[in-house]
Amino acid sequence: MQKFSKSVPIKKQTVKFETCQQKEEVSFESSDPKFSIGPDGSLYAEQDVTNLTEPIQFMVTARDSMGKYIWETTVKLALAGHPPSPHVNQARTNYVLITFPRQHQRSSSNGLRRQKRDWVIPPINVPENSRGPFPQVLVRIQSDQDKEIEIRYSITGAGADQPPNDIYIIDPVTGKMSVTKPLDREERASYHLRAHAVDINGNQMEPPIDLYIYVIDMNDNRPEFKNQVYNGSVAEVSKPGTSVMQVTAFDADDSTTANGLVHYRILSQTPHIPIPNMFTINGATGEISTIASGIDREKVSQYAIIVQATDMEGSLNFGLSNTATALISITDINDNPPELDSKTCFILFCGFTFRDKDQPHTPNWNAVYRITGGDQMGHFAIRTDEITNDGRVVVVKPIDYERNNAFTLMVVVSNQAHLASGIPSSPSSSAAVAITVLDINEAPVFPSNPKIIRFEEGVPADTTLATFAALDPDRFIQQTIRYSKLSDPANWLKINRTNGRITTTAVLDRESPYMKKNVYEATFLAVDNGSPPATGTGTLQIYLIDVNDNVPVLVPQEALVCERSRHGYPVNITASDLDSEPNAGPYVFELPSYPSSARRNWTISRLNGNYAQLKLRIPYLEAGMYRVPILVSDSGNPPLSNTSVLKVKVCPCDENGDCTVIGAVTVAGLGTGAIITILICIIILLSMVLFFVVWVKRREKERQTKPLLIDPEDDVRDNILKYDEEGGGEEDQDYDLSQLQQPESLDHIMSKPAGVRRVDERPVILESQYPVRPTVPHPGDIGEFIIDGLRAADNDPTAPPYDSLLVFDYEGSGSTAGSVSSLGSSSSGEQDYDYLNDWGPRFKKLADLYGGGGED
C-alpha cells in the first residue's frame, strides 16, 4: 500500500509517498501540462502561473518500473498569499470533450513495434449546490471510431450504477455525461467513475477511461460552537494578559479554503465595569484573556461575553457567523482584611459583629478568632458562627464573682487564608471586649465532700458522730443555712437542722447488709435562704472497725461416713464467721466431753488454721443417723466459741467407699421389713401396668379379627338367602346342606348345555352381581350388607323357586358352614342378642327368637 501527501503549494512542491518497497523506482506523470514532476517527486511549473486567480487541481500518477502498480492522487495548488476568489463557486455551463486514445506503430531498428498511447484525463470540477437546470452536462466522451462504427457509451462507479445511484448519467449515443441533481461536498467530496465504449453488440471498442469528479466547496455552512454557553473563571486583581478560557467553533466547509477558516471576535461585555473592554479574544484560536486591570469580585462577580465566530477568515461581507456566550466568574482572593466591632458584654452571653467583603463561606472570608490578652486563667473562648461568621464569647472555666467581677479581653480576628500579596492592609483586626460578671446566688459548699469518719461497730444510739457543716460562698450576702437528710439506707442517723450535728438513732453494725466494704454512706442537704434558694449536697462516709461480736458456725451441717473405718473417707469441716480478720480464723475444733459417745466414737484432727477432719475412732459403727456436737472457737480477743451439731449419716459402703442403695435407705430410718414391702409394691405396680398393656393389645387384636358380635364359627350370614320368607319349615324339607360346599370339580357342570343346570349346583352363566363381603367389615355394616345381598337375589333372573336351594355366597373348598338347623340349637346361653332389635324390621323375627331368651 502506498499513499501520497502534499504540503502547502509554493514555488516548488514536492510530492511525497510511502511505500512498502522503499527501494523500488517510481516514475511520475502530471495530468496538467503546465506542471511537471521530477524523478524525486519535485513539482515544477512549466509556464508562468503568477496570474492564477483560483486554485488549480490536477492528477498525479505514479508507476513502478515494471508497470505492475499504478498510484494516483490529486494535487491542488494556489498562489501563496492569494486566497480564492469568492466567485469561484459559480456554476460552469460549458463542458470538455474527451476522446479515447488510439494505438499507433513506431519504427525501430528491430522493425515495427506497437505502442499504446495513454491519456490522463484532467479532473472534472463541479460546484456544490448548483441551481441547474438539471441534468447539467459536464463532459462529453467520444471515440475516434464513432465515424466508422456505431458506438454506445456508459459509465460505472459510485454515483452512476453504484450507490449513490443515478447522480451521473451519460447519453449512450452522444456520450454526454451529466449530473442530475445538486451536489453536497459535505456529504461526498469526490467521485471516481469509468467511461466505457462498446459497439452495438457489446464488444469493447476502447479501453475504459477514468473520470475524477471533484465537488467544489461553497460557503454554505455557518460556524457551529461546541457549546452555546462556556464557563470560565479568573481570579480578581489578575494582571492583563491572563488567560481565562477558550471557545471553539467548527465549520463543515473545506478547511483548506476561506469557506472553512473561522475568525473570532467579542461583540459585547456585560457589565461595563470598570470599562467595557476588560477582555480580548484571539481571532484564530478563540482564547479569551484579560486586557485591562481592575477586576474586583466585590464589585462584579461575573461577566457575560458574547463571542462571534465568522468564516471566510472573518469577512463580514462574505462570511457566515454564529454566536455563543462566555460566562466568566471572578474568583475571590483574600484582598479584604476582617473588621471587628467593639462590644461591652455581660456574662452569661457576649458577641460581636464581623465584617469581610470577600466571598462568604470561603477561606478568604472565614474568620479565626484569638484572645490575646485579659484572660490569664483561661476562663473564656470564642466560638464562630458558621453561618454569620460572627464571634461569640463563651465561658469554658467557672468564674467566681467574689474573686473577679470584670474582664477586658483583647480579641484578634484574621482569615483562614493569608492576605493576598500587594494588599496595603493589615491581615488582621483587633478589638477590646469588656466583660462584666454578674453575681448569682451560689449553693452552700461542704468543705470536705465526702467526709470520712471512723468508729468501732456497735456504737449505741444517740451518739454524736460529727458536725457536717457547709459554707456559703456568697461572702457579700448574709444568708442562713438549713440542713436535712437526703439518703440514709439503714435509718441510723439524724442531723441537726441548724448546726449540722450528726447523731445515731440505732446501733451501728458492721455486718449489716447496708455496709459496703466496711463503709456506710449517707447524703445530706444544705439549703440557703437566697432568692431563689440554692442547695448543696454533702456525703458522709462512716468507716466501722470490726469487733469480735459474732460466733463461728460449723460448715457443713451434714456429712456421710462409712460404717467401717477402713472404708470411705473422713469428713472435712470448717467454720464461717461474719467478723473479719483477726476476729475470724484460724479456728479451733474440739469434741465436747458431753455426751461421752462423741469422743468415744469420733475423733477430730487439725488440717490447717481453717480446716479439720472428722472420722471414726472405732473400727465399726452401726449404720444410722448420728448427731455429733463440735465446739468451734475463733481467734478474737477475747475469742468466741460456739457448739454446732453435725448430722453424720453412717451407712454400709462398697469397695470404692460409696454408700450402697440399701445402706442409704437404712440410714434414712427404714427397717428391713419396710424395705421388702416397698419392693413388693413396686413389683405389683409394674405387673399391673404390664397386664393392662397386654389386655389393651388383645382387645385391639380382637377388634380387628372379630368385627361381628358373635363367634366366627356361628356366623351363618353367608348361608341365609331369604330372611323374611320361612317357607314350609324344616319338617317338610329335605335339604342336602353338603351342597353348599364347593364341588371338587366343575367339569360336569361346564359340559352341560346352556340353560340346563341343577338347582343344587353353582351356576356358571352370567348372574346378578352379588355384594362381596369385605375382609374386615365393621359391625355397623352388617345390615347394609344383608340388604344389598337380598336385593341382588330378588333381581336375579336365574334364581330358582323359593323352596329351592340357593347359592348365596360361594365359600370354596373346605367350608366350615354347618347345617341351617343349628340356628335353633345354639348352646350359647350367655350371648346377648339384643342388638338385633337395632337392625330393622327384617330382623324382627330373629330378635324375637333370640332376644327373648328365657321367656320362650
mmCIF file of C-alpha atoms in Angstrom, residues 170-483:
data_model
loop_
_atom_site.group_PDB
_atom_site.id
_atom_site.type_symbol
_atom_site.label_atom_id
_atom_site.label_comp_id
_atom_site.label_asym_id
_atom_site.label_seq_id
_atom_site.Cartn_x
_atom_site.Cartn_y
_atom_site.Cartn_z
ATOM 1 C CA ILE A 170 -24.454 9.510 -19.848
ATOM 2 C CA ASP A 171 -26.176 9.631 -23.196
ATOM 3 C CA PRO A 172 -25.265 6.259 -24.738
ATOM 4 C CA VAL A 173 -25.269 7.721 -28.271
ATOM 5 C CA THR A 174 -23.727 11.170 -27.911
ATOM 6 C CA GLY A 175 -21.514 10.346 -24.874
ATOM 7 C CA LYS A 176 -22.592 13.451 -22.966
ATOM 8 C CA MET A 177 -22.235 12.863 -19.227
ATOM 9 C CA SER A 178 -24.480 14.961 -16.964
ATOM 10 C CA VAL A 179 -25.141 15.477 -13.278
ATOM 11 C CA THR A 180 -28.776 15.001 -12.294
ATOM 12 C CA LYS A 181 -29.063 16.994 -9.078
ATOM 13 C CA PRO A 182 -27.198 19.474 -6.861
ATOM 14 C CA LEU A 183 -24.150 18.044 -5.091
ATOM 15 C CA ASP A 184 -23.188 18.483 -1.439
ATOM 16 C CA ARG A 185 -19.460 18.473 -0.760
ATOM 17 C CA GLU A 186 -20.061 17.852 2.946
ATOM 18 C CA GLU A 187 -21.718 14.538 2.049
ATOM 19 C CA ARG A 188 -19.222 13.452 -0.643
ATOM 20 C CA ALA A 189 -16.245 15.455 -1.892
ATOM 21 C CA SER A 190 -15.229 13.398 -4.958
ATOM 22 C CA TYR A 191 -16.368 10.654 -7.328
ATOM 23 C CA HIS A 192 -14.364 8.147 -9.389
ATOM 24 C CA LEU A 193 -16.144 6.892 -12.491
ATOM 25 C CA ARG A 194 -15.061 4.857 -15.505
ATOM 26 C CA ALA A 195 -16.279 5.536 -19.045
ATOM 27 C CA HIS A 196 -16.789 2.611 -21.467
ATOM 28 C CA ALA A 197 -17.208 2.490 -25.263
ATOM 29 C CA VAL A 198 -18.702 -0.645 -26.906
ATOM 30 C CA ASP A 199 -20.352 -1.435 -30.238
ATOM 31 C CA ILE A 200 -23.973 -2.334 -30.588
ATOM 32 C CA ASN A 201 -23.061 -5.966 -29.950
ATOM 33 C CA GLY A 202 -21.382 -5.135 -26.662
ATOM 34 C CA ASN A 203 -17.848 -5.559 -27.861
ATOM 35 C CA GLN A 204 -15.353 -3.257 -26.181
ATOM 36 C CA MET A 205 -14.106 -0.765 -28.665
ATOM 37 C CA GLU A 206 -11.958 1.385 -26.405
ATOM 38 C CA PRO A 207 -10.188 0.792 -23.071
ATOM 39 C CA PRO A 208 -12.120 2.299 -20.100
ATOM 40 C CA ILE A 209 -11.230 5.870 -19.180
ATOM 41 C CA ASP A 210 -11.025 7.010 -15.505
ATOM 42 C CA LEU A 211 -13.056 10.106 -14.742
ATOM 43 C CA TYR A 212 -12.373 12.017 -11.485
ATOM 44 C CA ILE A 213 -15.058 14.447 -10.415
ATOM 45 C CA TYR A 214 -14.354 16.871 -7.577
ATOM 46 C CA VAL A 215 -17.090 18.826 -5.828
ATOM 47 C CA ILE A 216 -16.055 22.433 -5.482
ATOM 48 C CA ASP A 217 -16.827 23.784 -1.996
ATOM 49 C CA MET A 218 -19.179 26.704 -1.482
ATOM 50 C CA ASN A 219 -19.628 28.653 1.717
ATOM 51 C CA ASP A 220 -22.942 27.067 2.714
ATOM 52 C CA ASN A 221 -22.265 26.203 6.385
ATOM 53 C CA ARG A 222 -22.105 28.534 9.336
ATOM 54 C CA PRO A 223 -19.531 28.006 12.072
ATOM 55 C CA GLU A 224 -21.006 25.973 14.951
ATOM 56 C CA PHE A 225 -19.817 26.349 18.549
ATOM 57 C CA LYS A 226 -19.341 23.171 20.519
ATOM 58 C CA ASN A 227 -21.312 24.758 23.377
ATOM 59 C CA GLN A 228 -23.759 27.596 23.418
ATOM 60 C CA VAL A 229 -22.578 28.620 26.882
ATOM 61 C CA TYR A 230 -18.954 28.406 28.026
ATOM 62 C CA ASN A 231 -17.970 28.762 31.664
ATOM 63 C CA GLY A 232 -14.616 30.083 32.781
ATOM 64 C CA SER A 233 -13.083 31.836 35.725
ATOM 65 C CA VAL A 234 -10.308 34.241 36.553
ATOM 66 C CA ALA A 235 -9.058 35.489 39.899
ATOM 67 C CA GLU A 236 -9.758 39.028 40.902
ATOM 68 C CA VAL A 237 -6.871 41.516 40.676
ATOM 69 C CA SER A 238 -5.439 39.460 37.764
ATOM 70 C CA LYS A 239 -2.860 41.154 35.569
ATOM 71 C CA PRO A 240 -3.581 41.997 31.907
ATOM 72 C CA GLY A 241 -2.837 39.091 29.566
ATOM 73 C CA THR A 242 -4.036 36.419 31.998
ATOM 74 C CA SER A 243 -5.657 33.533 30.086
ATOM 75 C CA VAL A 244 -9.258 32.944 31.082
ATOM 76 C CA MET A 245 -10.782 30.299 28.773
ATOM 77 C CA GLN A 246 -11.022 29.148 25.147
ATOM 78 C CA VAL A 247 -14.060 28.834 22.867
ATOM 79 C CA THR A 248 -14.091 26.656 19.756
ATOM 80 C CA ALA A 249 -16.281 26.706 16.653
ATOM 81 C CA PHE A 250 -16.315 24.185 13.788
ATOM 82 C CA ASP A 251 -17.162 24.904 10.131
ATOM 83 C CA ALA A 252 -18.214 21.983 7.942
ATOM 84 C CA ASP A 253 -16.913 23.695 4.794
ATOM 85 C CA ASP A 254 -13.490 22.969 3.299
ATOM 86 C CA SER A 255 -10.912 23.990 5.862
ATOM 87 C CA THR A 256 -8.276 24.480 3.137
ATOM 88 C CA THR A 257 -10.294 27.346 1.720
ATOM 89 C CA ALA A 258 -11.589 30.526 3.202
ATOM 90 C CA ASN A 259 -15.007 28.892 3.450
ATOM 91 C CA GLY A 260 -13.838 26.869 6.459
ATOM 92 C CA LEU A 261 -11.458 29.355 8.097
ATOM 93 C CA VAL A 262 -13.089 30.742 11.271
ATOM 94 C CA HIS A 263 -12.266 34.039 12.938
ATOM 95 C CA TYR A 264 -13.402 35.036 16.470
ATOM 96 C CA ARG A 265 -14.340 38.434 17.895
ATOM 97 C CA ILE A 266 -16.045 39.766 21.073
ATOM 98 C CA LEU A 267 -19.323 41.529 20.369
ATOM 99 C CA SER A 268 -20.252 42.709 23.877
ATOM 100 C CA GLN A 269 -19.377 42.561 27.576
ATOM 101 C CA THR A 270 -21.838 42.772 30.473
ATOM 102 C CA PRO A 271 -21.482 44.690 32.768
ATOM 103 C CA HIS A 272 -19.248 47.544 31.546
ATOM 104 C CA ILE A 273 -17.406 47.782 34.883
ATOM 105 C CA PRO A 274 -14.868 49.206 35.290
ATOM 106 C CA ILE A 275 -14.510 49.572 31.479
ATOM 107 C CA PRO A 276 -16.457 47.996 28.559
ATOM 108 C CA ASN A 277 -13.430 46.100 27.243
ATOM 109 C CA MET A 278 -11.987 44.076 30.107
ATOM 110 C CA PHE A 279 -11.279 41.023 27.909
ATOM 111 C CA THR A 280 -9.936 40.233 24.445
ATOM 112 C CA ILE A 281 -10.034 37.119 22.258
ATOM 113 C CA ASN A 282 -7.512 35.580 19.874
ATOM 114 C CA GLY A 283 -9.184 35.679 16.444
ATOM 115 C CA ALA A 284 -7.605 32.444 15.246
ATOM 116 C CA THR A 285 -7.643 30.223 18.397
ATOM 117 C CA GLY A 286 -10.618 31.601 20.355
ATOM 118 C CA GLU A 287 -8.601 32.046 23.573
ATOM 119 C CA ILE A 288 -10.063 34.712 25.873
ATOM 120 C CA SER A 289 -7.726 36.658 28.162
ATOM 121 C CA THR A 290 -7.768 39.822 30.265
ATOM 122 C CA ILE A 291 -6.735 43.075 28.630
ATOM 123 C CA ALA A 292 -7.188 45.514 31.496
ATOM 124 C CA SER A 293 -6.620 45.608 35.245
ATOM 125 C CA GLY A 294 -9.131 46.404 37.935
ATOM 126 C CA ILE A 295 -11.081 43.124 38.170
ATOM 127 C CA ASP A 296 -12.711 43.196 41.617
ATOM 128 C CA ARG A 297 -15.036 40.391 42.724
ATOM 129 C CA GLU A 298 -16.548 42.583 45.429
ATOM 130 C CA LYS A 299 -17.821 44.878 42.624
ATOM 131 C CA VAL A 300 -18.523 42.418 39.798
ATOM 132 C CA SER A 301 -18.684 38.695 40.471
ATOM 133 C CA GLN A 302 -19.373 37.564 36.894
ATOM 134 C CA TYR A 303 -19.033 38.845 33.320
ATOM 135 C CA ALA A 304 -21.115 37.730 30.332
ATOM 136 C CA ILE A 305 -19.322 37.996 26.963
ATOM 137 C CA ILE A 306 -20.949 37.433 23.555
ATOM 138 C CA VAL A 307 -18.417 35.833 21.186
ATOM 139 C CA GLN A 308 -18.915 35.738 17.381
ATOM 140 C CA ALA A 309 -17.328 33.191 15.022
ATOM 141 C CA THR A 310 -17.242 34.136 11.283
ATOM 142 C CA ASP A 311 -15.925 32.078 8.358
ATOM 143 C CA MET A 312 -14.297 33.476 5.220
ATOM 144 C CA GLU A 313 -11.484 34.449 7.583
ATOM 145 C CA GLY A 314 -13.784 36.831 9.382
ATOM 146 C CA SER A 315 -15.071 38.722 6.330
ATOM 147 C CA LEU A 316 -18.273 40.410 7.430
ATOM 148 C CA ASN A 317 -19.332 40.941 3.783
ATOM 149 C CA PHE A 318 -18.999 37.348 2.536
ATOM 150 C CA GLY A 319 -18.689 35.245 5.700
ATOM 151 C CA LEU A 320 -21.344 33.461 7.733
ATOM 152 C CA SER A 321 -21.437 33.989 11.525
ATOM 153 C CA ASN A 322 -22.683 32.416 14.732
ATOM 154 C CA THR A 323 -22.502 33.462 18.378
ATOM 155 C CA ALA A 324 -22.044 31.898 21.816
ATOM 156 C CA THR A 325 -21.953 33.188 25.368
ATOM 157 C CA ALA A 326 -18.919 33.020 27.643
ATOM 158 C CA LEU A 327 -19.638 33.373 31.375
ATOM 159 C CA ILE A 328 -16.539 34.409 33.280
ATOM 160 C CA SER A 329 -16.745 34.034 37.067
ATOM 161 C CA ILE A 330 -14.407 36.147 39.169
ATOM 162 C CA THR A 331 -12.866 34.012 41.886
ATOM 163 C CA ASP A 332 -12.155 35.536 45.234
ATOM 164 C CA ILE A 333 -8.780 36.166 46.777
ATOM 165 C CA ASN A 334 -8.191 37.432 50.287
ATOM 166 C CA ASP A 335 -7.838 41.109 49.445
ATOM 167 C CA ASN A 336 -10.050 42.435 52.264
ATOM 168 C CA PRO A 337 -8.965 42.056 55.900
ATOM 169 C CA PRO A 338 -11.688 41.367 58.511
ATOM 170 C CA GLU A 339 -13.060 44.072 60.774
ATOM 171 C CA LEU A 340 -14.465 43.870 64.307
ATOM 172 C CA ASP A 341 -16.899 45.997 66.313
ATOM 173 C CA SER A 342 -16.074 46.648 69.987
ATOM 174 C CA LYS A 343 -18.565 45.261 72.453
ATOM 175 C CA THR A 344 -19.255 45.531 76.163
ATOM 176 C CA CYS A 345 -20.611 42.209 77.406
ATOM 177 C CA PHE A 346 -22.371 40.893 80.418
ATOM 178 C CA ILE A 347 -21.858 37.241 81.195
ATOM 179 C CA LEU A 348 -23.579 34.914 80.531
ATOM 180 C CA PHE A 349 -23.546 35.980 76.825
ATOM 181 C CA CYS A 350 -21.267 38.158 74.750
ATOM 182 C CA GLY A 351 -20.950 38.546 70.982
ATOM 183 C CA PHE A 352 -19.592 40.947 68.372
ATOM 184 C CA THR A 353 -20.126 41.558 64.657
ATOM 185 C CA PHE A 354 -17.682 40.585 61.941
ATOM 186 C CA ARG A 355 -17.360 42.262 58.539
ATOM 187 C CA ASP A 356 -15.466 40.947 55.490
ATOM 188 C CA LYS A 357 -16.089 41.865 51.838
ATOM 189 C CA ASP A 358 -14.600 38.655 50.436
ATOM 190 C CA GLN A 359 -16.758 35.812 49.146
ATOM 191 C CA PRO A 360 -18.743 34.250 52.005
ATOM 192 C CA HIS A 361 -18.069 30.735 53.193
ATOM 193 C CA THR A 362 -14.615 30.536 51.678
ATOM 194 C CA PRO A 363 -11.206 30.526 53.396
ATOM 195 C CA ASN A 364 -10.877 34.173 52.331
ATOM 196 C CA TRP A 365 -13.987 35.033 54.396
ATOM 197 C CA ASN A 366 -13.967 32.528 57.249
ATOM 198 C CA ALA A 367 -12.856 34.162 60.484
ATOM 199 C CA VAL A 368 -10.361 32.868 63.002
ATOM 200 C CA TYR A 369 -10.650 34.464 66.474
ATOM 201 C CA ARG A 370 -7.972 34.561 69.135
ATOM 202 C CA ILE A 371 -7.900 36.040 72.656
ATOM 203 C CA THR A 372 -4.529 37.739 73.057
ATOM 204 C CA GLY A 373 -4.914 39.360 76.478
ATOM 205 C CA GLY A 374 -7.043 39.842 79.581
ATOM 206 C CA ASP A 375 -7.699 36.159 80.313
ATOM 207 C CA GLN A 376 -4.696 34.784 82.142
ATOM 208 C CA MET A 377 -6.684 31.967 83.823
ATOM 209 C CA GLY A 378 -8.320 30.774 80.568
ATOM 210 C CA HIS A 379 -11.921 31.407 81.571
ATOM 211 C CA PHE A 380 -13.115 32.330 78.040
ATOM 212 C CA ALA A 381 -13.102 31.073 74.450
ATOM 213 C CA ILE A 382 -14.608 32.356 71.224
ATOM 214 C CA ARG A 383 -16.956 30.214 69.128
ATOM 215 C CA THR A 384 -17.501 31.113 65.451
ATOM 216 C CA ASP A 385 -20.990 31.111 63.938
ATOM 217 C CA GLU A 386 -20.635 29.076 60.718
ATOM 218 C CA ILE A 387 -23.473 30.990 59.025
ATOM 219 C CA THR A 388 -22.857 34.608 60.003
ATOM 220 C CA ASN A 389 -19.137 34.301 60.805
ATOM 221 C CA ASP A 390 -19.747 36.329 63.975
ATOM 222 C CA GLY A 391 -17.845 35.549 67.154
ATOM 223 C CA ARG A 392 -19.401 34.565 70.468
ATOM 224 C CA VAL A 393 -17.511 34.669 73.757
ATOM 225 C CA VAL A 394 -18.288 31.666 75.917
ATOM 226 C CA VAL A 395 -17.165 30.653 79.391
ATOM 227 C CA VAL A 396 -15.093 27.478 79.460
ATOM 228 C CA LYS A 397 -13.944 27.691 83.079
ATOM 229 C CA PRO A 398 -16.094 28.706 86.076
ATOM 230 C CA ILE A 399 -15.884 32.364 87.119
ATOM 231 C CA ASP A 400 -16.091 33.427 90.748
ATOM 232 C CA TYR A 401 -17.728 36.806 91.210
ATOM 233 C CA GLU A 402 -16.209 37.109 94.656
ATOM 234 C CA ARG A 403 -12.711 36.917 93.129
ATOM 235 C CA ASN A 404 -13.038 38.826 89.866
ATOM 236 C CA ASN A 405 -16.153 40.683 88.745
ATOM 237 C CA ALA A 406 -14.850 42.235 85.485
ATOM 238 C CA PHE A 407 -12.591 41.326 82.499
ATOM 239 C CA THR A 408 -11.206 43.198 79.497
ATOM 240 C CA LEU A 409 -10.321 40.871 76.640
ATOM 241 C CA MET A 410 -8.216 41.699 73.596
ATOM 242 C CA VAL A 411 -9.614 39.814 70.586
ATOM 243 C CA VAL A 412 -7.839 39.491 67.226
ATOM 244 C CA VAL A 413 -9.564 38.162 64.089
ATOM 245 C CA SER A 414 -7.979 37.047 60.806
ATOM 246 C CA ASN A 415 -8.955 34.888 57.843
ATOM 247 C CA GLN A 416 -8.178 31.242 57.273
ATOM 248 C CA ALA A 417 -6.374 32.196 54.060
ATOM 249 C CA HIS A 418 -3.409 34.560 54.082
ATOM 250 C CA LEU A 419 -3.977 38.045 52.813
ATOM 251 C CA ALA A 420 -3.020 38.373 49.162
ATOM 252 C CA SER A 421 0.333 39.933 48.441
ATOM 253 C CA GLY A 422 0.350 43.550 47.438
ATOM 254 C CA ILE A 423 -2.722 44.490 49.506
ATOM 255 C CA PRO A 424 -1.927 47.603 51.542
ATOM 256 C CA SER A 425 -3.851 46.492 54.634
ATOM 257 C CA SER A 426 -3.185 44.655 57.844
ATOM 258 C CA PRO A 427 -4.078 40.922 57.649
ATOM 259 C CA SER A 428 -5.969 41.063 60.946
ATOM 260 C CA SER A 429 -8.206 43.268 63.038
ATOM 261 C CA SER A 430 -8.406 43.597 66.816
ATOM 262 C CA ALA A 431 -10.919 44.885 69.328
ATOM 263 C CA ALA A 432 -11.290 45.221 73.107
ATOM 264 C CA VAL A 433 -14.146 43.314 74.746
ATOM 265 C CA ALA A 434 -15.232 44.469 78.204
ATOM 266 C CA ILE A 435 -16.973 41.750 80.241
ATOM 267 C CA THR A 436 -18.840 42.410 83.459
ATOM 268 C CA VAL A 437 -19.565 39.439 85.730
ATOM 269 C CA LEU A 438 -22.995 39.357 87.360
ATOM 270 C CA ASP A 439 -23.370 37.886 90.827
ATOM 271 C CA ILE A 440 -25.801 34.995 91.390
ATOM 272 C CA ASN A 441 -26.790 33.037 94.476
ATOM 273 C CA GLU A 442 -24.412 30.113 94.800
ATOM 274 C CA ALA A 443 -25.190 26.891 96.597
ATOM 275 C CA PRO A 444 -23.625 26.151 100.005
ATOM 276 C CA VAL A 445 -20.456 24.100 99.794
ATOM 277 C CA PHE A 446 -19.333 21.336 102.194
ATOM 278 C CA PRO A 447 -15.601 21.809 102.812
ATOM 279 C CA SER A 448 -14.955 18.061 102.941
ATOM 280 C CA ASN A 449 -17.082 16.211 100.448
ATOM 281 C CA PRO A 450 -17.224 13.337 101.035
ATOM 282 C CA LYS A 451 -16.393 13.493 104.710
ATOM 283 C CA ILE A 452 -14.921 10.291 106.187
ATOM 284 C CA ILE A 453 -15.126 9.366 109.904
ATOM 285 C CA ARG A 454 -14.055 6.135 111.668
ATOM 286 C CA PHE A 455 -15.764 4.322 114.570
ATOM 287 C CA GLU A 456 -15.843 0.856 116.030
ATOM 288 C CA GLU A 457 -19.012 -1.021 115.281
ATOM 289 C CA GLY A 458 -21.572 -1.274 117.980
ATOM 290 C CA VAL A 459 -21.857 2.483 118.520
ATOM 291 C CA PRO A 460 -25.068 2.900 120.553
ATOM 292 C CA ALA A 461 -27.940 5.186 119.674
ATOM 293 C CA ASP A 462 -27.857 8.949 120.494
ATOM 294 C CA THR A 463 -24.097 9.056 119.974
ATOM 295 C CA THR A 464 -22.737 12.239 118.320
ATOM 296 C CA LEU A 465 -20.584 11.268 115.345
ATOM 297 C CA ALA A 466 -19.541 14.594 113.761
ATOM 298 C CA THR A 467 -20.663 18.068 112.724
ATOM 299 C CA PHE A 468 -21.212 18.208 108.966
ATOM 300 C CA ALA A 469 -21.471 21.975 108.294
ATOM 301 C CA ALA A 470 -21.481 23.793 104.906
ATOM 302 C CA LEU A 471 -20.093 27.208 103.921
ATOM 303 C CA ASP A 472 -21.886 29.883 101.849
ATOM 304 C CA PRO A 473 -19.615 31.172 99.006
ATOM 305 C CA ASP A 474 -21.641 34.426 98.769
ATOM 306 C CA ARG A 475 -19.399 36.418 101.067
ATOM 307 C CA PHE A 476 -21.088 39.713 100.397
ATOM 308 C CA ILE A 477 -24.537 38.419 101.348
ATOM 309 C CA GLN A 478 -25.529 37.246 104.814
ATOM 310 C CA GLN A 479 -27.629 34.070 104.444
ATOM 311 C CA THR A 480 -28.838 31.272 106.762
ATOM 312 C CA ILE A 481 -28.215 27.596 106.006
ATOM 313 C CA ARG A 482 -30.582 24.754 106.969
ATOM 314 C CA TYR A 483 -29.678 21.029 106.889
#
